[in-house]
Coordinates of C-alpha atoms in Angstrom, one line a residue:
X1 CA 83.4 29.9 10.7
X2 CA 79.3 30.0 9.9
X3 CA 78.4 27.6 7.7
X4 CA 76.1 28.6 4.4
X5 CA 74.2 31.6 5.4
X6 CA 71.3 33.4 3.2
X7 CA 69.7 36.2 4.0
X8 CA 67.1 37.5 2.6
X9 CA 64.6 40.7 2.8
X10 CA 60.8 40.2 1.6
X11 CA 58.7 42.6 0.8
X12 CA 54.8 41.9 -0.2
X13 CA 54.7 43.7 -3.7
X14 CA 51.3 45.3 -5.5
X15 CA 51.1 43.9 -8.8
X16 CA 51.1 46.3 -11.5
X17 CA 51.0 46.4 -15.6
X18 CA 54.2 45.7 -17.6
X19 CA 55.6 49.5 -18.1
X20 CA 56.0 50.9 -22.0
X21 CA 59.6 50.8 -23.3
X22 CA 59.4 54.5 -22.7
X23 CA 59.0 54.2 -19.0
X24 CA 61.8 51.6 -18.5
X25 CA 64.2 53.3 -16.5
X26 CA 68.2 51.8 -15.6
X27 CA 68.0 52.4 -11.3
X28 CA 71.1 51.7 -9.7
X29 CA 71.6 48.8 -6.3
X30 CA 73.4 50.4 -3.1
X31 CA 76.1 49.2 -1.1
X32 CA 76.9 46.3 -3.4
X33 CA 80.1 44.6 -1.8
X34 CA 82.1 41.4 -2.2
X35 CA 84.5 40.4 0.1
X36 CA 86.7 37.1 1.4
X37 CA 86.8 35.8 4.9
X38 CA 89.6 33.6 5.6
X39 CA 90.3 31.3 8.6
X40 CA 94.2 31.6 8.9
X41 CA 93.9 28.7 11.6
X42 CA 91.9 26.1 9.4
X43 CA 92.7 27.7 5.5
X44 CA 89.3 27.8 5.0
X45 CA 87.5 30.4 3.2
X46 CA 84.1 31.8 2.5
X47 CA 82.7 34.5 -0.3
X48 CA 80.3 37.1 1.4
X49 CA 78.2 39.3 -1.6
X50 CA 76.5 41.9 -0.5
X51 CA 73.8 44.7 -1.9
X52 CA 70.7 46.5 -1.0
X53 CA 67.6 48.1 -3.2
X54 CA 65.0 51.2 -2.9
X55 CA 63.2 49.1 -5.2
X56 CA 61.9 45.6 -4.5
X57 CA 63.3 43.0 -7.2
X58 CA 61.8 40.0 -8.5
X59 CA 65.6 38.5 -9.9
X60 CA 69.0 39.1 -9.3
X61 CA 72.2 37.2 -11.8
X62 CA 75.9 37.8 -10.8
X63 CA 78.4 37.5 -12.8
X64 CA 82.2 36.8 -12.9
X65 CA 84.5 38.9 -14.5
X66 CA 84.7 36.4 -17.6
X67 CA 80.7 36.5 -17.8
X68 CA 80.2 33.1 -16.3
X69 CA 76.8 33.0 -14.0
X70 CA 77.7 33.1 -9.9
X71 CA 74.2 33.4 -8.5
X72 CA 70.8 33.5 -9.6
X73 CA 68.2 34.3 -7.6
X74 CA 64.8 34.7 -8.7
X75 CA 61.1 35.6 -6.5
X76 CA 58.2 33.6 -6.9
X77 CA 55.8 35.8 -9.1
X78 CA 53.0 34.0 -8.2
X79 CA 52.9 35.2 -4.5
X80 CA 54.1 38.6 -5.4
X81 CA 57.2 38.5 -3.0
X82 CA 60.6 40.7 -4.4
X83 CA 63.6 40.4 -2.5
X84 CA 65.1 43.8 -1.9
X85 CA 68.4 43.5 -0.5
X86 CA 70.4 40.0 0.3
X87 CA 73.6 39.1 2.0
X88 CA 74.7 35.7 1.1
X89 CA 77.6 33.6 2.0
X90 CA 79.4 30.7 -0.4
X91 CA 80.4 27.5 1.5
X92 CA 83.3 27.0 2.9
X93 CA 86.3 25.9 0.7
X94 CA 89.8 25.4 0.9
X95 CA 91.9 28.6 0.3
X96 CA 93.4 27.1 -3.1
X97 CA 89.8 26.2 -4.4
X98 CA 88.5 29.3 -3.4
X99 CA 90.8 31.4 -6.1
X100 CA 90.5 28.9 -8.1
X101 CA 86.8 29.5 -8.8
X102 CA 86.4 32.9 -8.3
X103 CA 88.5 35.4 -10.1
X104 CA 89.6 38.4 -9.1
X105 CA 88.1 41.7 -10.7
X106 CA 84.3 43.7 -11.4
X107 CA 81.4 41.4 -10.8
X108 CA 78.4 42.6 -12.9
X109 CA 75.2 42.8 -11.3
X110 CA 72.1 42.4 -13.2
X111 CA 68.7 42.7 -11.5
X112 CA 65.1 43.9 -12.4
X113 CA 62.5 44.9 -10.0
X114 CA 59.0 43.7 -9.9
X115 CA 57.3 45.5 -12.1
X116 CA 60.1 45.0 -14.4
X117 CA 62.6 48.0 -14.6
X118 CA 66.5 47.0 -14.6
X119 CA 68.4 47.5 -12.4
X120 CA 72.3 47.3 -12.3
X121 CA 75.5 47.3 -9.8
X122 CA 79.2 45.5 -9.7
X123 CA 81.3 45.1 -6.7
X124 CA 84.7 44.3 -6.7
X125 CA 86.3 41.2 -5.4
X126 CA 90.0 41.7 -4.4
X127 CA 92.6 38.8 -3.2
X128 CA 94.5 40.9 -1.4
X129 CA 93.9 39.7 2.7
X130 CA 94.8 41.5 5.7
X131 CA 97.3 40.0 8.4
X132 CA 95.9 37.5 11.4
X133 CA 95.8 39.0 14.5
X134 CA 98.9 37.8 16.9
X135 CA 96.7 37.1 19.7
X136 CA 98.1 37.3 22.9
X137 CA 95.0 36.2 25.6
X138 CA 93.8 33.9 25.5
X139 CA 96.1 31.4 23.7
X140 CA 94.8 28.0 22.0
X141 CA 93.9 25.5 24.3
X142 CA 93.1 27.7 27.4
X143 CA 91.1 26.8 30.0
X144 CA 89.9 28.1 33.1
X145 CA 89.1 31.0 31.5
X146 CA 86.8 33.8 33.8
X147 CA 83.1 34.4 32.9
X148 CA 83.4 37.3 34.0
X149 CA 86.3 40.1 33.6
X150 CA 87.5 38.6 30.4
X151 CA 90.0 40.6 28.2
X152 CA 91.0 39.1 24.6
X153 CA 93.9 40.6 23.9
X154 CA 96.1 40.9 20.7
X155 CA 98.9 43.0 19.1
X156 CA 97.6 46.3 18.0
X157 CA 98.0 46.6 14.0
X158 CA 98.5 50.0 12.0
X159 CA 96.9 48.5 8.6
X160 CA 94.1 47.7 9.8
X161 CA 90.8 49.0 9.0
X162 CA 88.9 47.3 11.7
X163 CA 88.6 44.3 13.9
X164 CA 86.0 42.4 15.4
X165 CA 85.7 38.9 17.7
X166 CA 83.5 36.5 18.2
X167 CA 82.0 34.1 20.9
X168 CA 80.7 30.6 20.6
X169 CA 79.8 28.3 23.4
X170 CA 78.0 24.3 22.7
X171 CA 77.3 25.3 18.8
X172 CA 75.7 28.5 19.8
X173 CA 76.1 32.1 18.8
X174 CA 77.1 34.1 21.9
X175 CA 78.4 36.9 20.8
X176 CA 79.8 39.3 17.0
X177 CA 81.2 42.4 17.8
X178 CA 82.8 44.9 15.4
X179 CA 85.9 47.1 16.7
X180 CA 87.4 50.4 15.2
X181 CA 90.7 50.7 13.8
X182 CA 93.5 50.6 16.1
X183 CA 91.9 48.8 19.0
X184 CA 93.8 46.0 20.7
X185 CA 91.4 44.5 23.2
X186 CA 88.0 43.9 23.7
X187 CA 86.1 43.1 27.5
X188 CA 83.9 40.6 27.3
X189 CA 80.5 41.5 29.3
X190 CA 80.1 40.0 32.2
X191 CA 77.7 37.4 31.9
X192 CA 77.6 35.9 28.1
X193 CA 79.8 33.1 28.8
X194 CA 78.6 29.9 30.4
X195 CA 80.9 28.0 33.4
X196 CA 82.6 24.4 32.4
X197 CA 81.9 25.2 28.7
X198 CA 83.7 24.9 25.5
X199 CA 84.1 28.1 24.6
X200 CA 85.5 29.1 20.5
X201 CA 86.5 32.8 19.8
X202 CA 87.5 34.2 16.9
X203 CA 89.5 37.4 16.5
X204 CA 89.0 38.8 13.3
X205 CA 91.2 41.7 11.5
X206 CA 89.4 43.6 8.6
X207 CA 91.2 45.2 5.6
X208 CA 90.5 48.2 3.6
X209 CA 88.6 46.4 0.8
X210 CA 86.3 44.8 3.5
X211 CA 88.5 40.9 3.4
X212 CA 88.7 39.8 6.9
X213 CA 91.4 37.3 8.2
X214 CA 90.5 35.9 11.8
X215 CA 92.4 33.7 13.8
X216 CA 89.8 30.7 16.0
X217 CA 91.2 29.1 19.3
X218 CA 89.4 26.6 21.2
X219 CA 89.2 27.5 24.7
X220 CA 87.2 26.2 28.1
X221 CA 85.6 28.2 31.1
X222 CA 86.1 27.8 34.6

């Protein structure tokens, strides 16, 4: 699994005058999401949160269902940057840390843009985790696998909404791919994976809410 990962949209803002209570309008955020993604093979877990703006924002606060603070982020006013949309991911914790610190239920979103305006959103955070995929090639430990012609394979699975695998070779990204429900394979391009190389793949299975449960084996290529 990724280790701490921000992103983050800048926009350059124009600066403008504070707006009269009368102008202050409540907009709404867009796709706000929060979801779990558990390793079932190491019982480690990370907290992706999720949203996106029309309107550039000079501060976002989340908070957890009993009101205590889970993220503040605010811009730099002073170079006129707003961030409008972010996708951020928690460190990694053990499973029973993880729900012990974040609860399940709404997360309020509070947010204002630059020149001021609020803005608001919630997303819901749900324990409930989809099944790990019962791979069936390659198997942990596997070597000699072939750069080219490769099919990971795995039990198909009726519940879920989605799947998706990954590729990692010397530390490196090689390759994130998301599958449609009801898929059961996935042929890897001929020509992403190195020879001789340590080679990690995780196949992942996504639920309904958006929690994803992925299975990682540690492999080596021929």
């Amino acid at each position: 699994m990724n280790k701490t990962i921000v992103t983050l949209i800048w926009l350059t803002v124009a600066s403008h005058g504070a707006p009269s209570p009368s102008e202050i309008a409540t907009l709404r955020l867009k796709a706000e999401a929060m979801s779990v993604e558990y390793s079932s093979t190491s019982n480690v877990v990370v907290l992706v949160m999720s949203a996106e703006s029309e309107e550039s924002l000079s501060s976002v606060d989340i908070f957890a269902p009993g009101g205590a603070s889970v993220l503040r982020m605010k811009a730099n006013g002073g170079r006129k940057l707003a961030v409008s949309g972010y996708t951020i991911e928690s460190q990694e914790s053990s499973y029973e840390e993880f729900f012990g610190t974040y609860p399940e239920g709404l997360y309020p979103i509070r947010a204002r843009t630059a020149d001021g305006r609020p803005v608001r959103g919630e997303a819901t955070l749900s324990y409930v985790l989809p099944s790990p995929a019962v791979v069936i090639y390659p198997l942990e430990g596997t070597e000699n696998l072939p750069t080219s012609g490769l099919v990971i394979r795995w039990q198909p699975d009726a519940q879920a909404a989605g799947h998706y695998v990954s590729l990692e070779q010397n530390g490196n990204d090689g390759l994130t791919v998301e599958l449609p429900p009801g898929t059961d394979h996935f042929s890897v391009p001929d020509g992403i994976l190195l020879p001789h190389t340590k080679t990690q793949i995780e196949v992942g299975v996504i639920g309904e809410n958006g929690n994803r449960t992925l299975v990682e084996l540690s492999c080596s290529t021929r």
